[in-house]
mmCIF file with all atom_site columns, C-alpha atoms in Angstrom:
data_model
loop_
_atom_site.group_PDB
_atom_site.id
_atom_site.type_symbol
_atom_site.label_atom_id
_atom_site.label_alt_id
_atom_site.label_comp_id
_atom_site.label_asym_id
_atom_site.label_entity_id
_atom_site.label_seq_id
_atom_site.pdbx_PDB_ins_code
_atom_site.Cartn_x
_atom_site.Cartn_y
_atom_site.Cartn_z
_atom_site.occupancy
_atom_site.B_iso_or_equiv
_atom_site.pdbx_formal_charge
_atom_site.auth_seq_id
_atom_site.auth_comp_id
_atom_site.auth_asym_id
_atom_site.auth_atom_id
_atom_site.pdbx_PDB_model_num
ATOM 1   C CA . MET T 1 1   ? 45.919  -30.548 27.698  1.00 42.00 ? 1   MET T CA 1
ATOM 2   C CA . SER T 1 2   ? 45.089  -27.026 27.124  1.00 40.00 ? 2   SER T CA 1
ATOM 3   C CA . LYS T 1 3   ? 41.737  -25.520 28.334  1.00 44.00 ? 3   LYS T CA 1
ATOM 4   C CA . PRO T 1 4   ? 39.256  -24.272 25.645  1.00 39.00 ? 4   PRO T CA 1
ATOM 5   C CA . SER T 1 5   ? 39.744  -20.514 25.155  1.00 38.00 ? 5   SER T CA 1
ATOM 6   C CA . SER T 1 6   ? 37.076  -18.351 26.530  1.00 38.00 ? 6   SER T CA 1
ATOM 7   C CA . PRO T 1 7   ? 35.363  -15.610 24.461  1.00 39.00 ? 7   PRO T CA 1
ATOM 8   C CA . ALA T 1 8   ? 37.438  -12.541 24.165  1.00 42.00 ? 8   ALA T CA 1
ATOM 9   C CA . ARG T 1 9   ? 36.338  -9.746  26.379  1.00 47.00 ? 9   ARG T CA 1
ATOM 10  C CA . GLY T 1 10  ? 35.357  -6.624  24.823  1.00 50.00 ? 10  GLY T CA 1
ATOM 11  C CA . ARG T 1 11  ? 34.327  -8.226  21.709  1.00 50.00 ? 11  ARG T CA 1
ATOM 12  C CA . PRO T 1 12  ? 32.520  -5.790  19.400  1.00 52.00 ? 12  PRO T CA 1
ATOM 13  C CA . ALA T 1 13  ? 28.795  -6.222  19.211  1.00 58.00 ? 13  ALA T CA 1
ATOM 14  C CA . ARG T 1 14  ? 27.286  -7.956  16.238  1.00 71.00 ? 14  ARG T CA 1
ATOM 15  C CA . LEU T 1 15  ? 26.313  -5.626  13.432  1.00 83.00 ? 15  LEU T CA 1
ATOM 16  C CA . ASP T 1 16  ? 23.854  -6.318  10.744  1.00 90.00 ? 16  ASP T CA 1
ATOM 17  C CA . ARG T 1 17  ? 21.663  -4.177  8.317   1.00 93.00 ? 17  ARG T CA 1
ATOM 18  C CA . ALA T 1 18  ? 18.303  -5.442  9.925   1.00 94.00 ? 18  ALA T CA 1
ATOM 19  C CA . ARG T 1 19  ? 19.621  -4.523  13.673  1.00 94.00 ? 19  ARG T CA 1
ATOM 20  C CA . THR T 1 20  ? 20.993  -1.247  12.473  1.00 96.00 ? 20  THR T CA 1
ATOM 21  C CA . VAL T 1 21  ? 17.670  -0.058  10.993  1.00 97.00 ? 21  VAL T CA 1
ATOM 22  C CA . GLN T 1 22  ? 15.786  -1.289  14.000  1.00 97.00 ? 22  GLN T CA 1
ATOM 23  C CA . THR T 1 23  ? 18.049  0.601   16.382  1.00 97.00 ? 23  THR T CA 1
ATOM 24  C CA . ALA T 1 24  ? 17.944  3.682   14.344  1.00 98.00 ? 24  ALA T CA 1
ATOM 25  C CA . LEU T 1 25  ? 13.968  3.579   14.522  1.00 98.00 ? 25  LEU T CA 1
ATOM 26  C CA . ASP T 1 26  ? 14.203  2.999   18.173  1.00 98.00 ? 26  ASP T CA 1
ATOM 27  C CA . LEU T 1 27  ? 16.394  6.197   18.532  1.00 98.00 ? 27  LEU T CA 1
ATOM 28  C CA . LEU T 1 28  ? 14.086  8.044   16.200  1.00 97.00 ? 28  LEU T CA 1
ATOM 29  C CA . ASP T 1 29  ? 11.063  7.321   18.626  1.00 97.00 ? 29  ASP T CA 1
ATOM 30  C CA . GLU T 1 30  ? 13.135  8.150   21.645  1.00 96.00 ? 30  GLU T CA 1
ATOM 31  C CA . SER T 1 31  ? 14.716  11.589  20.544  1.00 95.00 ? 31  SER T CA 1
ATOM 32  C CA . GLY T 1 32  ? 13.365  12.429  17.162  1.00 96.00 ? 32  GLY T CA 1
ATOM 33  C CA . LEU T 1 33  ? 15.075  13.004  13.842  1.00 96.00 ? 33  LEU T CA 1
ATOM 34  C CA . ASP T 1 34  ? 17.213  15.867  14.557  1.00 95.00 ? 34  ASP T CA 1
ATOM 35  C CA . ALA T 1 35  ? 19.012  14.006  17.353  1.00 96.00 ? 35  ALA T CA 1
ATOM 36  C CA . LEU T 1 36  ? 19.470  10.842  15.291  1.00 97.00 ? 36  LEU T CA 1
ATOM 37  C CA . THR T 1 37  ? 23.252  10.992  14.075  1.00 96.00 ? 37  THR T CA 1
ATOM 38  C CA . MET T 1 38  ? 25.488  8.298   12.955  1.00 95.00 ? 38  MET T CA 1
ATOM 39  C CA . ARG T 1 39  ? 27.660  8.573   15.983  1.00 95.00 ? 39  ARG T CA 1
ATOM 40  C CA . ARG T 1 40  ? 24.775  8.290   18.307  1.00 96.00 ? 40  ARG T CA 1
ATOM 41  C CA . LEU T 1 41  ? 23.573  5.180   16.328  1.00 96.00 ? 41  LEU T CA 1
ATOM 42  C CA . ALA T 1 42  ? 26.991  3.626   16.653  1.00 95.00 ? 42  ALA T CA 1
ATOM 43  C CA . ASP T 1 43  ? 27.206  4.368   20.268  1.00 95.00 ? 43  ASP T CA 1
ATOM 44  C CA . ALA T 1 44  ? 23.760  2.729   21.002  1.00 95.00 ? 44  ALA T CA 1
ATOM 45  C CA . MET T 1 45  ? 25.055  -0.500  18.980  1.00 93.00 ? 45  MET T CA 1
ATOM 46  C CA . GLY T 1 46  ? 28.455  -0.651  20.690  1.00 93.00 ? 46  GLY T CA 1
ATOM 47  C CA . VAL T 1 47  ? 30.428  -0.037  17.470  1.00 92.00 ? 47  VAL T CA 1
ATOM 48  C CA . GLN T 1 48  ? 32.573  2.493   15.979  1.00 91.00 ? 48  GLN T CA 1
ATOM 49  C CA . ALA T 1 49  ? 30.760  5.101   13.786  1.00 88.00 ? 49  ALA T CA 1
ATOM 50  C CA . GLY T 1 50  ? 32.877  3.992   10.716  1.00 91.00 ? 50  GLY T CA 1
ATOM 51  C CA . ALA T 1 51  ? 31.453  0.449   11.042  1.00 92.00 ? 51  ALA T CA 1
ATOM 52  C CA . LEU T 1 52  ? 27.920  1.534   10.013  1.00 93.00 ? 52  LEU T CA 1
ATOM 53  C CA . TYR T 1 53  ? 29.204  2.592   6.502   1.00 91.00 ? 53  TYR T CA 1
ATOM 54  C CA . ARG T 1 54  ? 29.561  -0.992  5.809   1.00 90.00 ? 54  ARG T CA 1
ATOM 55  C CA . TYR T 1 55  ? 25.890  -1.111  5.165   1.00 93.00 ? 55  TYR T CA 1
ATOM 56  C CA . PHE T 1 56  ? 24.913  2.664   4.770   1.00 95.00 ? 56  PHE T CA 1
ATOM 57  C CA . ALA T 1 57  ? 27.348  4.868   2.809   1.00 93.00 ? 57  ALA T CA 1
ATOM 58  C CA . THR T 1 58  ? 25.516  7.945   4.009   1.00 94.00 ? 58  THR T CA 1
ATOM 59  C CA . LYS T 1 59  ? 22.876  8.968   6.620   1.00 95.00 ? 59  LYS T CA 1
ATOM 60  C CA . GLN T 1 60  ? 20.485  9.327   3.740   1.00 96.00 ? 60  GLN T CA 1
ATOM 61  C CA . ASN T 1 61  ? 20.878  5.747   2.803   1.00 96.00 ? 61  ASN T CA 1
ATOM 62  C CA . LEU T 1 62  ? 19.962  4.807   6.327   1.00 97.00 ? 62  LEU T CA 1
ATOM 63  C CA . LEU T 1 63  ? 16.990  7.045   6.374   1.00 98.00 ? 63  LEU T CA 1
ATOM 64  C CA . THR T 1 64  ? 15.808  5.398   3.119   1.00 98.00 ? 64  THR T CA 1
ATOM 65  C CA . ALA T 1 65  ? 16.151  1.987   4.694   1.00 98.00 ? 65  ALA T CA 1
ATOM 66  C CA . MET T 1 66  ? 14.228  3.314   7.769   1.00 98.00 ? 66  MET T CA 1
ATOM 67  C CA . ALA T 1 67  ? 11.404  4.661   5.453   1.00 98.00 ? 67  ALA T CA 1
ATOM 68  C CA . GLU T 1 68  ? 11.193  1.264   3.822   1.00 97.00 ? 68  GLU T CA 1
ATOM 69  C CA . GLN T 1 69  ? 10.881  -0.578  7.050   1.00 97.00 ? 69  GLN T CA 1
ATOM 70  C CA . MET T 1 70  ? 8.299   1.927   8.410   1.00 97.00 ? 70  MET T CA 1
ATOM 71  C CA . VAL T 1 71  ? 5.791   1.128   5.591   1.00 97.00 ? 71  VAL T CA 1
ATOM 72  C CA . GLY T 1 72  ? 6.025   -2.726  6.005   1.00 94.00 ? 72  GLY T CA 1
ATOM 73  C CA . GLY T 1 73  ? 2.608   -4.289  5.749   1.00 87.00 ? 73  GLY T CA 1
ATOM 74  C CA . VAL T 1 74  ? 0.977   -1.153  4.156   1.00 93.00 ? 74  VAL T CA 1
ATOM 75  C CA . ALA T 1 75  ? 1.004   -2.962  0.897   1.00 84.00 ? 75  ALA T CA 1
ATOM 76  C CA . GLY T 1 76  ? -1.106  -5.656  2.317   1.00 76.00 ? 76  GLY T CA 1
ATOM 77  C CA . ALA T 1 77  ? -3.755  -3.351  3.813   1.00 69.00 ? 77  ALA T CA 1
ATOM 78  C CA . SER T 1 78  ? -7.069  -4.308  2.555   1.00 66.00 ? 78  SER T CA 1
ATOM 79  C CA . GLY T 1 79  ? -10.471 -3.093  3.532   1.00 63.00 ? 79  GLY T CA 1
ATOM 80  C CA . PRO T 1 80  ? -13.303 -5.226  4.731   1.00 58.00 ? 80  PRO T CA 1
ATOM 81  C CA . ALA T 1 81  ? -15.126 -7.240  2.167   1.00 51.00 ? 81  ALA T CA 1
ATOM 82  C CA . GLY T 1 82  ? -18.035 -5.220  0.712   1.00 52.00 ? 82  GLY T CA 1
ATOM 83  C CA . ASP T 1 83  ? -19.364 -3.847  -2.590  1.00 64.00 ? 83  ASP T CA 1
ATOM 84  C CA . GLY T 1 84  ? -15.962 -3.503  -4.105  1.00 76.00 ? 84  GLY T CA 1
ATOM 85  C CA . ASP T 1 85  ? -16.054 0.306   -4.120  1.00 91.00 ? 85  ASP T CA 1
ATOM 86  C CA . TRP T 1 86  ? -12.629 1.213   -5.583  1.00 95.00 ? 86  TRP T CA 1
ATOM 87  C CA . SER T 1 87  ? -12.627 4.651   -3.637  1.00 96.00 ? 87  SER T CA 1
ATOM 88  C CA . GLU T 1 88  ? -13.034 2.910   -0.411  1.00 95.00 ? 88  GLU T CA 1
ATOM 89  C CA . GLU T 1 89  ? -10.023 0.644   -1.146  1.00 95.00 ? 89  GLU T CA 1
ATOM 90  C CA . VAL T 1 90  ? -7.967  3.576   -2.134  1.00 96.00 ? 90  VAL T CA 1
ATOM 91  C CA . ALA T 1 91  ? -9.021  5.374   0.922   1.00 97.00 ? 91  ALA T CA 1
ATOM 92  C CA . TYR T 1 92  ? -8.144  2.332   3.035   1.00 95.00 ? 92  TYR T CA 1
ATOM 93  C CA . LEU T 1 93  ? -4.540  2.101   1.656   1.00 96.00 ? 93  LEU T CA 1
ATOM 94  C CA . THR T 1 94  ? -3.892  5.848   1.999   1.00 97.00 ? 94  THR T CA 1
ATOM 95  C CA . ARG T 1 95  ? -5.088  5.681   5.720   1.00 97.00 ? 95  ARG T CA 1
ATOM 96  C CA . ALA T 1 96  ? -2.693  2.761   6.322   1.00 97.00 ? 96  ALA T CA 1
ATOM 97  C CA . LEU T 1 97  ? 0.145   4.883   4.920   1.00 97.00 ? 97  LEU T CA 1
ATOM 98  C CA . ARG T 1 98  ? -0.804  7.697   7.366   1.00 98.00 ? 98  ARG T CA 1
ATOM 99  C CA . THR T 1 99  ? -0.993  5.247   10.242  1.00 97.00 ? 99  THR T CA 1
ATOM 100 C CA . ALA T 1 100 ? 2.379   3.740   9.407   1.00 97.00 ? 100 ALA T CA 1
ATOM 101 C CA . LEU T 1 101 ? 4.113   7.207   9.421   1.00 98.00 ? 101 LEU T CA 1
ATOM 102 C CA . LEU T 1 102 ? 2.339   8.197   12.759  1.00 97.00 ? 102 LEU T CA 1
ATOM 103 C CA . ALA T 1 103 ? 3.625   5.149   14.395  1.00 97.00 ? 103 ALA T CA 1
ATOM 104 C CA . HIS T 1 104 ? 7.086   6.664   14.626  1.00 97.00 ? 104 HIS T CA 1
ATOM 105 C CA . ARG T 1 105 ? 8.120   10.131  15.791  1.00 96.00 ? 105 ARG T CA 1
ATOM 106 C CA . ASP T 1 106 ? 9.007   12.289  12.825  1.00 97.00 ? 106 ASP T CA 1
ATOM 107 C CA . GLY T 1 107 ? 7.984   9.497   10.625  1.00 97.00 ? 107 GLY T CA 1
ATOM 108 C CA . ALA T 1 108 ? 6.728   11.659  7.890   1.00 98.00 ? 108 ALA T CA 1
ATOM 109 C CA . ARG T 1 109 ? 9.879   13.577  8.017   1.00 97.00 ? 109 ARG T CA 1
ATOM 110 C CA . VAL T 1 110 ? 12.057  10.604  7.391   1.00 97.00 ? 110 VAL T CA 1
ATOM 111 C CA . TYR T 1 111 ? 9.612   9.239   4.532   1.00 97.00 ? 111 TYR T CA 1
ATOM 112 C CA . ALA T 1 112 ? 9.479   12.678  2.927   1.00 96.00 ? 112 ALA T CA 1
ATOM 113 C CA . GLY T 1 113 ? 13.064  12.791  2.156   1.00 84.00 ? 113 GLY T CA 1
ATOM 114 C CA . THR T 1 114 ? 13.633  9.373   0.853   1.00 93.00 ? 114 THR T CA 1
ATOM 115 C CA . HIS T 1 115 ? 12.864  7.478   -2.457  1.00 92.00 ? 115 HIS T CA 1
ATOM 116 C CA . ALA T 1 116 ? 12.945  3.777   -1.392  1.00 94.00 ? 116 ALA T CA 1
ATOM 117 C CA . THR T 1 117 ? 12.740  1.201   -3.937  1.00 95.00 ? 117 THR T CA 1
ATOM 118 C CA . GLY T 1 118 ? 12.239  -1.852  -1.632  1.00 96.00 ? 118 GLY T CA 1
ATOM 119 C CA . PRO T 1 119 ? 9.344   -4.371  -1.634  1.00 96.00 ? 119 PRO T CA 1
ATOM 120 C CA . ASN T 1 120 ? 7.338   -2.446  0.990   1.00 96.00 ? 120 ASN T CA 1
ATOM 121 C CA . THR T 1 121 ? 7.334   0.939   -0.768  1.00 97.00 ? 121 THR T CA 1
ATOM 122 C CA . LEU T 1 122 ? 6.884   -0.571  -4.227  1.00 97.00 ? 122 LEU T CA 1
ATOM 123 C CA . GLY T 1 123 ? 4.223   -3.046  -3.066  1.00 96.00 ? 123 GLY T CA 1
ATOM 124 C CA . PHE T 1 124 ? 2.192   -0.258  -1.506  1.00 96.00 ? 124 PHE T CA 1
ATOM 125 C CA . ALA T 1 125 ? 2.522   1.806   -4.726  1.00 97.00 ? 125 ALA T CA 1
ATOM 126 C CA . ASP T 1 126 ? 1.728   -1.245  -6.936  1.00 97.00 ? 126 ASP T CA 1
ATOM 127 C CA . SER T 1 127 ? -1.466  -2.025  -4.837  1.00 95.00 ? 127 SER T CA 1
ATOM 128 C CA . LEU T 1 128 ? -2.730  1.628   -4.947  1.00 96.00 ? 128 LEU T CA 1
ATOM 129 C CA . VAL T 1 129 ? -2.046  1.780   -8.722  1.00 97.00 ? 129 VAL T CA 1
ATOM 130 C CA . GLY T 1 130 ? -3.672  -1.705  -9.302  1.00 96.00 ? 130 GLY T CA 1
ATOM 131 C CA . VAL T 1 131 ? -6.914  -0.590  -7.622  1.00 96.00 ? 131 VAL T CA 1
ATOM 132 C CA . LEU T 1 132 ? -6.980  2.548   -9.706  1.00 97.00 ? 132 LEU T CA 1
ATOM 133 C CA . ARG T 1 133 ? -6.243  0.507   -12.943 1.00 96.00 ? 133 ARG T CA 1
ATOM 134 C CA . ALA T 1 134 ? -8.888  -2.003  -12.194 1.00 96.00 ? 134 ALA T CA 1
ATOM 135 C CA . ALA T 1 135 ? -11.304 0.771   -11.562 1.00 96.00 ? 135 ALA T CA 1
ATOM 136 C CA . GLY T 1 136 ? -10.965 2.006   -15.112 1.00 95.00 ? 136 GLY T CA 1
ATOM 137 C CA . PHE T 1 137 ? -8.264  4.803   -14.649 1.00 97.00 ? 137 PHE T CA 1
ATOM 138 C CA . GLY T 1 138 ? -5.799  5.059   -17.567 1.00 96.00 ? 138 GLY T CA 1
ATOM 139 C CA . ASP T 1 139 ? -2.031  4.495   -16.670 1.00 97.00 ? 139 ASP T CA 1
ATOM 140 C CA . ASP T 1 140 ? -1.339  8.217   -16.581 1.00 96.00 ? 140 ASP T CA 1
ATOM 141 C CA . ALA T 1 141 ? -4.237  9.168   -14.406 1.00 97.00 ? 141 ALA T CA 1
ATOM 142 C CA . ALA T 1 142 ? -3.473  6.256   -12.075 1.00 97.00 ? 142 ALA T CA 1
ATOM 143 C CA . ALA T 1 143 ? 0.151   7.254   -11.855 1.00 98.00 ? 143 ALA T CA 1
ATOM 144 C CA . ARG T 1 144 ? -0.721  10.868  -11.194 1.00 97.00 ? 144 ARG T CA 1
ATOM 145 C CA . ALA T 1 145 ? -3.262  9.804   -8.575  1.00 98.00 ? 145 ALA T CA 1
ATOM 146 C CA . LEU T 1 146 ? -0.645  7.862   -6.696  1.00 98.00 ? 146 LEU T CA 1
ATOM 147 C CA . TYR T 1 147 ? 1.325   10.787  -6.516  1.00 97.00 ? 147 TYR T CA 1
ATOM 148 C CA . SER T 1 148 ? -1.409  13.159  -5.394  1.00 98.00 ? 148 SER T CA 1
ATOM 149 C CA . LEU T 1 149 ? -2.617  10.666  -2.495  1.00 98.00 ? 149 LEU T CA 1
ATOM 150 C CA . VAL T 1 150 ? 1.003   9.979   -1.250  1.00 98.00 ? 150 VAL T CA 1
ATOM 151 C CA . ASN T 1 151 ? 1.883   13.741  -1.414  1.00 98.00 ? 151 ASN T CA 1
ATOM 152 C CA . PHE T 1 152 ? -1.236  14.733  0.540   1.00 98.00 ? 152 PHE T CA 1
ATOM 153 C CA . THR T 1 153 ? -0.728  12.116  3.150   1.00 98.00 ? 153 THR T CA 1
ATOM 154 C CA . VAL T 1 154 ? 2.912   12.874  3.766   1.00 98.00 ? 154 VAL T CA 1
ATOM 155 C CA . GLY T 1 155 ? 2.261   16.586  3.822   1.00 98.00 ? 155 GLY T CA 1
ATOM 156 C CA . HIS T 1 156 ? -0.607  16.332  6.071   1.00 98.00 ? 156 HIS T CA 1
ATOM 157 C CA . THR T 1 157 ? 1.256   13.965  8.562   1.00 98.00 ? 157 THR T CA 1
ATOM 158 C CA . LEU T 1 158 ? 4.373   16.323  8.529   1.00 97.00 ? 158 LEU T CA 1
ATOM 159 C CA . GLU T 1 159 ? 2.159   19.092  9.756   1.00 94.00 ? 159 GLU T CA 1
ATOM 160 C CA . GLU T 1 160 ? 0.437   16.941  12.234  1.00 95.00 ? 160 GLU T CA 1
ATOM 161 C CA . GLN T 1 161 ? 3.551   15.511  13.722  1.00 95.00 ? 161 GLN T CA 1
ATOM 162 C CA . ALA T 1 162 ? 5.062   18.983  13.751  1.00 92.00 ? 162 ALA T CA 1
ATOM 163 C CA . ALA T 1 163 ? 2.103   20.606  15.505  1.00 88.00 ? 163 ALA T CA 1
ATOM 164 C CA . LEU T 1 164 ? 1.821   17.861  18.284  1.00 80.00 ? 164 LEU T CA 1
ATOM 165 C CA . GLN T 1 165 ? 5.329   17.189  19.483  1.00 75.00 ? 165 GLN T CA 1
ATOM 166 C CA . PRO T 1 166 ? 5.472   14.642  22.437  1.00 61.00 ? 166 PRO T CA 1
ATOM 167 C CA . GLY T 1 167 ? 3.737   16.219  25.441  1.00 53.00 ? 167 GLY T CA 1
ATOM 168 C CA . ASP T 1 168 ? 1.957   18.945  23.642  1.00 46.00 ? 168 ASP T CA 1
ATOM 169 C CA . ARG T 1 169 ? -1.860  19.204  23.871  1.00 47.00 ? 169 ARG T CA 1
ATOM 170 C CA . GLU T 1 170 ? -2.436  21.670  21.126  1.00 51.00 ? 170 GLU T CA 1
ATOM 171 C CA . PRO T 1 171 ? -0.758  23.035  17.960  1.00 52.00 ? 171 PRO T CA 1
ATOM 172 C CA . ALA T 1 172 ? 2.443   24.777  18.926  1.00 53.00 ? 172 ALA T CA 1
ATOM 173 C CA . ASP T 1 173 ? 1.402   28.076  17.164  1.00 65.00 ? 173 ASP T CA 1
ATOM 174 C CA . ALA T 1 174 ? -2.338  27.904  18.161  1.00 72.00 ? 174 ALA T CA 1
ATOM 175 C CA . GLY T 1 175 ? -1.902  30.848  20.656  1.00 80.00 ? 175 GLY T CA 1
ATOM 176 C CA . ALA T 1 176 ? 0.128   33.039  18.276  1.00 86.00 ? 176 ALA T CA 1
ATOM 177 C CA . LEU T 1 177 ? -2.752  32.353  15.604  1.00 86.00 ? 177 LEU T CA 1
ATOM 178 C CA . HIS T 1 178 ? -5.421  33.430  18.188  1.00 87.00 ? 178 HIS T CA 1
ATOM 179 C CA . GLU T 1 179 ? -3.457  36.600  18.940  1.00 89.00 ? 179 GLU T CA 1
ATOM 180 C CA . ALA T 1 180 ? -2.735  37.542  15.371  1.00 91.00 ? 180 ALA T CA 1
ATOM 181 C CA . VAL T 1 181 ? -6.426  37.104  14.234  1.00 90.00 ? 181 VAL T CA 1
ATOM 182 C CA . ALA T 1 182 ? -7.638  38.993  17.315  1.00 86.00 ? 182 ALA T CA 1
ATOM 183 C CA . ALA T 1 183 ? -5.203  41.890  16.662  1.00 88.00 ? 183 ALA T CA 1
ATOM 184 C CA . GLY T 1 184 ? -6.262  42.444  12.926  1.00 85.00 ? 184 GLY T CA 1
ATOM 185 C CA . LYS T 1 185 ? -9.380  42.573  10.940  1.00 90.00 ? 185 LYS T CA 1
ATOM 186 C CA . TYR T 1 186 ? -9.810  38.964  9.782   1.00 93.00 ? 186 TYR T CA 1
ATOM 187 C CA . PRO T 1 187 ? -13.551 38.109  10.297  1.00 93.00 ? 187 PRO T CA 1
ATOM 188 C CA . HIS T 1 188 ? -13.413 35.012  8.186   1.00 96.00 ? 188 HIS T CA 1
ATOM 189 C CA . LEU T 1 189 ? -10.581 33.522  10.127  1.00 94.00 ? 189 LEU T CA 1
ATOM 190 C CA . ALA T 1 190 ? -12.229 34.407  13.451  1.00 93.00 ? 190 ALA T CA 1
ATOM 191 C CA . ALA T 1 191 ? -15.211 32.563  12.439  1.00 95.00 ? 191 ALA T CA 1
ATOM 192 C CA . THR T 1 192 ? -13.229 29.402  11.465  1.00 95.00 ? 192 THR T CA 1
ATOM 193 C CA . LEU T 1 193 ? -10.547 29.447  14.324  1.00 93.00 ? 193 LEU T CA 1
ATOM 194 C CA . PRO T 1 194 ? -12.216 26.584  16.121  1.00 92.00 ? 194 PRO T CA 1
ATOM 195 C CA . VAL T 1 195 ? -11.347 24.340  13.228  1.00 94.00 ? 195 VAL T CA 1
ATOM 196 C CA . LEU T 1 196 ? -8.195  26.008  12.295  1.00 91.00 ? 196 LEU T CA 1
ATOM 197 C CA . THR T 1 197 ? -6.735  25.424  15.808  1.00 89.00 ? 197 THR T CA 1
ATOM 198 C CA . SER T 1 198 ? -8.303  21.899  16.258  1.00 91.00 ? 198 SER T CA 1
ATOM 199 C CA . THR T 1 199 ? -6.148  18.994  16.986  1.00 91.00 ? 199 THR T CA 1
ATOM 200 C CA . ASP T 1 200 ? -8.555  16.648  15.420  1.00 95.00 ? 200 ASP T CA 1
ATOM 201 C CA . PHE T 1 201 ? -6.149  15.786  12.702  1.00 96.00 ? 201 PHE T CA 1
ATOM 202 C CA . ALA T 1 202 ? -8.016  12.428  11.732  1.00 97.00 ? 202 ALA T CA 1
ATOM 203 C CA . ALA T 1 203 ? -10.989 14.864  10.721  1.00 98.00 ? 203 ALA T CA 1
ATOM 204 C CA . HIS T 1 204 ? -8.685  17.152  8.792   1.00 97.00 ? 204 HIS T CA 1
ATOM 205 C CA . PHE T 1 205 ? -7.272  14.184  6.975   1.00 98.00 ? 205 PHE T CA 1
ATOM 206 C CA . GLU T 1 206 ? -10.596 12.723  6.086   1.00 98.00 ? 206 GLU T CA 1
ATOM 207 C CA . PHE T 1 207 ? -11.771 15.936  4.687   1.00 98.00 ? 207 PHE T CA 1
ATOM 208 C CA . GLY T 1 208 ? -8.779  16.248  2.347   1.00 98.00 ? 208 GLY T CA 1
ATOM 209 C CA . LEU T 1 209 ? -8.994  12.636  1.412   1.00 98.00 ? 209 LEU T CA 1
ATOM 210 C CA . ARG T 1 210 ? -12.572 12.863  0.546   1.00 98.00 ? 210 ARG T CA 1
ATOM 211 C CA . LEU T 1 211 ? -11.916 15.938  -1.599  1.00 98.00 ? 211 LEU T CA 1
ATOM 212 C CA . LEU T 1 212 ? -9.231  13.950  -3.448  1.00 98.00 ? 212 LEU T CA 1
ATOM 213 C CA . LEU T 1 213 ? -11.514 10.873  -4.050  1.00 98.00 ? 213 LEU T CA 1
ATOM 214 C CA . ASP T 1 214 ? -14.267 13.154  -5.233  1.00 97.00 ? 214 ASP T CA 1
ATOM 215 C CA . GLY T 1 215 ? -11.862 14.624  -7.598  1.00 97.00 ? 215 GLY T CA 1
ATOM 216 C CA . LEU T 1 216 ? -10.755 11.200  -8.845  1.00 97.00 ? 216 LEU T CA 1
ATOM 217 C CA . HIS T 1 217 ? -14.377 10.151  -9.430  1.00 95.00 ? 217 HIS T CA 1
ATOM 218 C CA . ALA T 1 218 ? -14.734 13.317  -11.691 1.00 94.00 ? 218 ALA T CA 1
ATOM 219 C CA . VAL T 1 219 ? -11.658 12.452  -13.847 1.00 91.00 ? 219 VAL T CA 1
ATOM 220 C CA . ARG T 1 220 ? -12.310 8.641   -14.003 1.00 86.00 ? 220 ARG T CA 1
ATOM 221 C CA . ARG T 1 221 ? -12.747 7.738   -17.693 1.00 59.00 ? 221 ARG T CA 1
#
């Protein structure tokens, strides 16, 4: 009677879409977007680089899947029960998007270059547009407000993550800005340098978000 065969040594690691995306996000957090290559991802998963193309025909397809996973849970973000102020609900959802992007190194860079159509991305967009439509905004205004809020959030977070790379304590160009302003005649910039070089990005974000919300109040029909 023959012995049961033992598992073959050197058997390729199990590969699936979910594990691939999660490993890519782990590598992103570890080394940043510039260091994330299909070859490095394949090495981390113990497979040949060509095996990844079974699920992702291009790196852009992979980044789109990563962006979709990053915003998981954002669609369900909901502020505390209160007076039902639509602008506070919009603000809560917008802050949730920023938080999701900040949760991953270079998260905004990944998200900015993708156009995911998965349930996480579409669910967030539908929730935000739904709040606006329920508040009385027309369809066109609600759609444009979505673009404005998302573009502001992604753009702000891009700058935030670029300024504060891991280990930095101040914006990378703060010293250069100080020197340039001091060397020239820029009295207005000199007066506002404490804010211009501040790393309180939450305050910067809230100021811009408030401007957008005030503008939406003005155009609400």
